[in-house]
Short mmCIF file of C-alpha atoms in Angstrom, two decimals:
data_model
loop_
_atom_site.label_atom_id
_atom_site.label_comp_id
_atom_site.label_asym_id
_atom_site.label_seq_id
_atom_site.Cartn_x
_atom_site.Cartn_y
_atom_site.Cartn_z
CA MET A 1 31.66 12.11 34.43
CA TYR A 2 34.94 10.98 32.90
CA LEU A 3 34.54 7.41 34.15
CA LEU A 4 30.97 7.15 32.90
CA SER A 5 32.17 8.42 29.50
CA ILE A 6 34.76 5.71 28.80
CA GLU A 7 34.04 2.30 27.30
CA PRO A 8 35.54 -0.01 29.99
CA VAL A 9 33.41 1.54 32.76
CA LYS A 10 30.29 1.54 30.59
CA ASP A 11 30.89 -2.15 29.86
CA LEU A 12 31.25 -2.94 33.57
CA LEU A 13 27.84 -1.37 34.14
CA TYR A 14 26.24 -3.43 31.36
CA LYS A 15 27.91 -6.77 32.11
CA PRO A 16 25.47 -8.03 34.81
CA LEU A 17 22.47 -6.76 32.84
CA GLU A 18 23.46 -8.17 29.46
CA GLU A 19 24.70 -11.54 30.67
CA ALA A 20 21.48 -12.41 32.52
CA TYR A 21 19.96 -14.17 29.49
CA PRO A 22 21.80 -15.65 26.50
CA VAL A 23 20.31 -15.57 23.01
CA PRO A 24 18.47 -18.91 22.65
CA GLY A 25 19.67 -21.26 19.93
CA SER A 26 16.26 -22.84 19.50
CA PHE A 27 12.84 -22.18 20.96
CA SER A 28 9.15 -22.93 20.67
CA ALA A 29 6.76 -20.02 21.17
CA ASP A 30 3.25 -18.89 20.23
CA VAL A 31 4.06 -15.24 19.47
CA ILE A 32 6.93 -12.75 19.26
CA VAL A 33 6.49 -9.77 21.61
CA VAL A 34 8.56 -6.65 20.88
CA LEU A 35 8.87 -3.88 23.45
CA GLY A 36 9.27 -0.32 22.23
CA GLY A 37 12.51 1.41 23.18
CA GLY A 38 11.49 5.00 22.66
CA ALA A 39 10.44 7.38 19.92
CA TYR A 40 11.11 11.03 19.24
CA GLY A 41 8.32 13.62 19.36
CA SER A 42 8.09 13.36 15.58
CA GLY A 43 7.16 9.68 15.83
CA VAL A 44 10.54 8.50 14.51
CA LEU A 45 11.78 5.47 16.45
CA LYS A 46 14.89 5.74 18.60
CA GLU A 47 17.79 3.36 17.96
CA ASP A 48 16.83 0.87 20.69
CA SER A 49 13.35 0.50 19.16
CA VAL A 50 14.76 0.03 15.66
CA LYS A 51 17.23 -2.65 16.81
CA ARG A 52 14.52 -4.53 18.70
CA LEU A 53 12.15 -4.34 15.75
CA LEU A 54 14.78 -5.49 13.25
CA THR A 55 15.56 -8.52 15.42
CA ALA A 56 11.85 -9.38 15.67
CA TYR A 57 11.35 -8.87 11.93
CA LEU A 58 14.14 -11.35 11.16
CA LEU A 59 12.74 -13.81 13.72
CA GLN A 60 9.28 -13.53 12.17
CA ARG A 61 10.65 -14.19 8.69
CA LYS A 62 12.49 -17.24 10.02
CA THR A 63 9.66 -18.68 12.14
CA GLY A 64 6.42 -17.36 10.67
CA LEU A 65 5.19 -16.51 14.18
CA PRO A 66 2.71 -13.69 14.73
CA MET A 67 4.01 -10.55 16.41
CA ILE A 68 2.76 -8.17 19.10
CA LEU A 69 4.33 -4.70 19.08
CA SER A 70 4.00 -3.02 22.47
CA GLY A 71 4.41 0.67 23.24
CA GLY A 72 2.20 3.68 23.76
CA ALA A 73 2.72 7.36 23.08
CA SER A 74 4.78 8.67 25.98
CA ILE A 75 6.14 11.72 24.13
CA SER A 76 5.17 11.62 20.47
CA SER A 77 1.64 11.79 19.17
CA MET A 78 1.98 8.40 17.46
CA PRO A 79 2.21 5.33 19.74
CA GLU A 80 5.52 3.48 19.43
CA ALA A 81 3.74 0.28 18.42
CA GLU A 82 2.11 2.08 15.48
CA ALA A 83 5.45 3.63 14.45
CA MET A 84 7.01 0.15 14.55
CA LYS A 85 4.21 -1.29 12.43
CA ALA A 86 4.59 1.56 9.94
CA LEU A 87 8.29 0.75 9.59
CA LEU A 88 7.49 -2.94 9.04
CA THR A 89 5.06 -1.89 6.31
CA GLU A 90 7.79 0.20 4.65
CA LEU A 91 10.05 -2.88 4.78
CA LYS A 92 7.31 -4.80 2.91
CA ALA A 93 6.86 -7.16 5.86
CA ASP A 94 3.73 -9.28 6.09
CA THR A 95 1.77 -7.38 8.74
CA ARG A 96 -1.45 -9.42 8.58
CA ARG A 97 -0.55 -11.12 11.88
CA VAL A 98 1.14 -8.12 13.52
CA TYR A 99 -0.86 -6.76 16.46
CA THR A 100 -0.27 -3.46 18.23
CA GLU A 101 -0.64 -2.67 21.91
CA THR A 102 -0.69 1.13 22.15
CA GLU A 103 -1.75 1.93 25.73
CA SER A 104 1.38 1.09 27.75
CA ARG A 105 3.72 3.76 29.10
CA ASP A 106 6.31 1.55 30.82
CA THR A 107 7.48 -2.06 31.06
CA GLU A 108 4.98 -3.01 33.73
CA GLU A 109 2.12 -1.78 31.55
CA ASN A 110 3.66 -3.50 28.49
CA ALA A 111 3.30 -6.78 30.40
CA LEU A 112 -0.22 -6.04 31.63
CA TYR A 113 -1.66 -5.07 28.25
CA VAL A 114 0.22 -7.72 26.28
CA LYS A 115 -1.14 -10.35 28.70
CA GLU A 116 -4.68 -9.13 27.95
CA MET A 117 -3.99 -9.44 24.20
CA CYS A 118 -2.46 -12.89 24.61
CA ASP A 119 -5.51 -14.06 26.56
CA ARG A 120 -7.79 -12.78 23.80
CA LEU A 121 -5.68 -14.32 21.01
CA GLY A 122 -4.94 -17.59 22.82
CA TYR A 123 -1.16 -17.16 23.19
CA LYS A 124 0.53 -18.57 26.29
CA LYS A 125 4.24 -18.75 25.46
CA ILE A 126 5.94 -15.56 24.27
CA LEU A 127 9.31 -14.92 22.67
CA LEU A 128 10.19 -11.61 24.32
CA VAL A 129 12.41 -9.28 22.27
CA THR A 130 13.97 -6.28 24.00
CA SER A 131 17.41 -4.78 24.61
CA ALA A 132 19.70 -7.09 26.57
CA TYR A 133 20.15 -4.51 29.33
CA HIS A 134 16.36 -4.29 29.76
CA MET A 135 15.64 -8.02 29.73
CA LYS A 136 15.89 -8.74 33.50
CA ARG A 137 13.12 -6.33 34.37
CA ALA A 138 11.02 -7.19 31.32
CA VAL A 139 11.10 -10.95 32.04
CA ARG A 140 10.14 -10.36 35.66
CA ASP A 141 7.20 -8.12 34.73
CA PHE A 142 5.86 -10.54 32.09
CA GLN A 143 6.23 -13.55 34.39
CA LYS A 144 4.28 -11.65 37.07
CA GLN A 145 1.41 -11.55 34.58
CA GLY A 146 1.52 -15.36 34.29
CA LEU A 147 3.01 -15.60 30.81
CA GLU A 148 5.62 -18.20 29.90
CA VAL A 149 8.58 -16.12 28.68
CA ILE A 150 11.44 -17.06 26.39
CA PRO A 151 13.91 -14.13 26.53
CA TYR A 152 15.47 -13.12 23.20
CA PRO A 153 17.89 -10.27 24.00
CA THR A 154 19.18 -7.90 21.34
CA ASP A 155 20.75 -4.43 21.11
CA PHE A 156 23.84 -5.32 23.14
CA LYS A 157 25.80 -2.24 24.27
CA ARG A 158 29.10 -3.76 25.42
CA GLU A 159 32.22 -3.38 23.28
CA THR A 160 34.70 -5.62 25.24
CA ARG A 161 37.64 -4.81 22.93
CA TYR A 162 39.64 -1.76 23.83
CA ASN A 163 42.45 0.42 22.58
CA LEU A 164 43.87 3.77 23.63
CA TYR A 165 40.81 5.57 22.23
CA SER A 166 38.59 3.57 24.58
CA LEU A 167 39.90 5.77 27.40
CA LEU A 168 38.86 8.98 25.68
CA PRO A 169 35.50 10.28 26.93
CA LYS A 170 32.64 10.09 24.43
CA MET A 171 29.13 11.51 24.67
CA THR A 172 27.65 8.32 23.17
CA VAL A 173 29.30 6.25 25.89
CA LEU A 174 27.98 8.62 28.55
CA ALA A 175 24.48 8.21 27.08
CA ASP A 176 24.83 4.42 27.23
CA SER A 177 26.06 4.60 30.84
CA TYR A 178 22.98 6.69 31.64
CA LYS A 179 20.75 3.91 30.21
CA ALA A 180 22.46 1.30 32.39
CA LEU A 181 22.19 3.45 35.54
CA ARG A 182 18.54 4.16 34.76
CA GLU A 183 17.90 0.43 34.43
CA TYR A 184 19.52 -0.27 37.82
CA LEU A 185 17.36 2.46 39.39
CA ALA A 186 14.23 0.91 37.86
CA LEU A 187 15.20 -2.53 39.19
CA ILE A 188 15.80 -1.11 42.68
CA SER A 189 12.56 0.87 42.57
CA ASP A 190 10.60 -2.27 41.68
CA VAL A 191 12.14 -4.15 44.60
CA LEU A 192 11.31 -1.34 47.06
CA ARG A 193 7.62 -1.21 46.02
#
């Protein structure tokens, strides 16, 4: 527990996940696809979702691309995609070309249902926005559906600069280590299927 609660160990866990795809300097895509990163039972977005959405919002302002928000209601009564769209509305974002996919419960279903939407809307090349640690699995699932994927990672968890306090255990670091271990288990599970 101590090791999983200190920053250097947490960063070692994230390194292979977060270095898989660099942030692209330039790209050409048909649509921005944002994957939900969780919501509380109240419908309030968790921090991973907010960071992903903020990145996509800034990309949309810069590029003018349409956006697909993907995420169903795994715990809360409001689907994540609808909660994300509501936040964009509060930010006074132009939501006329923001589409919501609200049926998915996991990354594999995100890919399946987003592919159906892309087929309907005529999009072939997606700019995929998700947390850097989640990108390996997300890219694989979306490519399996036959979409051309440009990964745009965000929500990086690694600190990489340490001091004496970095060796003190922290609950937030333990929570981040849990996310990395969960991602490795999901990757292994997908390979074993």
